């Protein structure tokens, strides 16, 4: 099956990458697809002159699940729904 399992929309904002939207289809979750996609963005960030990766959880997100997901990947929550990933390069 060649159906889309998910997507991520990332934009450049000044000196950061901003995760605008990130979604993995429900039937494909908990299989490592989201982690693989996020790790790809982190590798890209590491090779470029950005200060951080940022994002904001939407009102509709399952914030508990997403907080755990982003924290596992090294992100910190600097506000209740605002994430930031800073890596010493």
JSON list of N, CA and C in Angstrom, two decimals, residues 9-20 44 48 50:
[
{"chain": "A", "resi": 9, "resn": "UNK", "atom": "N", "xyz": [5.19, 19.91, 8.30]},
{"chain": "A", "resi": 9, "resn": "UNK", "atom": "CA", "xyz": [5.39, 21.18, 7.62]},
{"chain": "A", "resi": 9, "resn": "UNK", "atom": "C", "xyz": [6.31, 22.02, 8.51]},
{"chain": "A", "resi": 10, "resn": "UNK", "atom": "N", "xyz": [7.51, 22.30, 8.02]},
{"chain": "A", "resi": 10, "resn": "UNK", "atom": "CA", "xyz": [8.51, 23.05, 8.77]},
{"chain": "A", "resi": 10, "resn": "UNK", "atom": "C", "xyz": [8.87, 24.31, 7.99]},
{"chain": "A", "resi": 11, "resn": "UNK", "atom": "N", "xyz": [8.91, 25.44, 8.68]},
{"chain": "A", "resi": 11, "resn": "UNK", "atom": "CA", "xyz": [9.28, 26.69, 8.03]},
{"chain": "A", "resi": 11, "resn": "UNK", "atom": "C", "xyz": [10.53, 27.27, 8.70]},
{"chain": "A", "resi": 12, "resn": "UNK", "atom": "N", "xyz": [11.15, 28.20, 8.02]},
{"chain": "A", "resi": 12, "resn": "UNK", "atom": "CA", "xyz": [12.31, 28.91, 8.55]},
{"chain": "A", "resi": 12, "resn": "UNK", "atom": "C", "xyz": [11.81, 30.23, 9.14]},
{"chain": "A", "resi": 13, "resn": "UNK", "atom": "N", "xyz": [12.15, 30.49, 10.38]},
{"chain": "A", "resi": 13, "resn": "UNK", "atom": "CA", "xyz": [11.77, 31.75, 11.04]},
{"chain": "A", "resi": 13, "resn": "UNK", "atom": "C", "xyz": [13.02, 32.34, 11.66]},
{"chain": "A", "resi": 14, "resn": "UNK", "atom": "N", "xyz": [13.50, 33.39, 11.03]},
{"chain": "A", "resi": 14, "resn": "UNK", "atom": "CA", "xyz": [14.70, 34.06, 11.50]},
{"chain": "A", "resi": 14, "resn": "UNK", "atom": "C", "xyz": [15.83, 33.03, 11.64]},
{"chain": "A", "resi": 15, "resn": "UNK", "atom": "N", "xyz": [16.24, 32.75, 12.86]},
{"chain": "A", "resi": 15, "resn": "UNK", "atom": "CA", "xyz": [17.34, 31.81, 13.09]},
{"chain": "A", "resi": 15, "resn": "UNK", "atom": "C", "xyz": [16.84, 30.46, 13.62]},
{"chain": "A", "resi": 16, "resn": "UNK", "atom": "N", "xyz": [15.58, 30.12, 13.36]},
{"chain": "A", "resi": 16, "resn": "UNK", "atom": "CA", "xyz": [15.06, 28.86, 13.87]},
{"chain": "A", "resi": 16, "resn": "UNK", "atom": "C", "xyz": [14.24, 28.14, 12.80]},
{"chain": "A", "resi": 17, "resn": "UNK", "atom": "N", "xyz": [14.07, 26.86, 13.02]},
{"chain": "A", "resi": 17, "resn": "UNK", "atom": "CA", "xyz": [13.11, 26.07, 12.24]},
{"chain": "A", "resi": 17, "resn": "UNK", "atom": "C", "xyz": [11.86, 25.99, 13.09]},
{"chain": "A", "resi": 18, "resn": "UNK", "atom": "N", "xyz": [10.70, 26.14, 12.47]},
{"chain": "A", "resi": 18, "resn": "UNK", "atom": "CA", "xyz": [9.44, 26.12, 13.22]},
{"chain": "A", "resi": 18, "resn": "UNK", "atom": "C", "xyz": [8.57, 25.01, 12.67]},
{"chain": "A", "resi": 19, "resn": "UNK", "atom": "N", "xyz": [8.17, 24.09, 13.53]},
{"chain": "A", "resi": 19, "resn": "UNK", "atom": "CA", "xyz": [7.27, 23.00, 13.14]},
{"chain": "A", "resi": 19, "resn": "UNK", "atom": "C", "xyz": [5.85, 23.58, 13.12]},
{"chain": "A", "resi": 20, "resn": "UNK", "atom": "N", "xyz": [5.35, 23.80, 11.92]},
{"chain": "A", "resi": 20, "resn": "UNK", "atom": "CA", "xyz": [4.01, 24.38, 11.75]},
{"chain": "A", "resi": 20, "resn": "UNK", "atom": "C", "xyz": [2.93, 23.32, 11.95]},
{"chain": "A", "resi": 44, "resn": "UNK", "atom": "N", "xyz": [18.83, 17.65, 9.95]},
{"chain": "A", "resi": 44, "resn": "UNK", "atom": "CA", "xyz": [18.90, 18.83, 9.06]},
{"chain": "A", "resi": 44, "resn": "UNK", "atom": "C", "xyz": [19.31, 20.06, 9.87]},
{"chain": "A", "resi": 48, "resn": "UNK", "atom": "N", "xyz": [22.79, 22.95, 9.71]},
{"chain": "A", "resi": 48, "resn": "UNK", "atom": "CA", "xyz": [22.50, 24.31, 9.25]},
{"chain": "A", "resi": 48, "resn": "UNK", "atom": "C", "xyz": [22.73, 25.32, 10.37]},
{"chain": "A", "resi": 50, "resn": "UNK", "atom": "N", "xyz": [21.03, 27.21, 12.31]},
{"chain": "A", "resi": 50, "resn": "UNK", "atom": "CA", "xyz": [19.84, 27.62, 13.08]},
{"chain": "A", "resi": 50, "resn": "UNK", "atom": "C", "xyz": [20.15, 27.56, 14.57]}
]
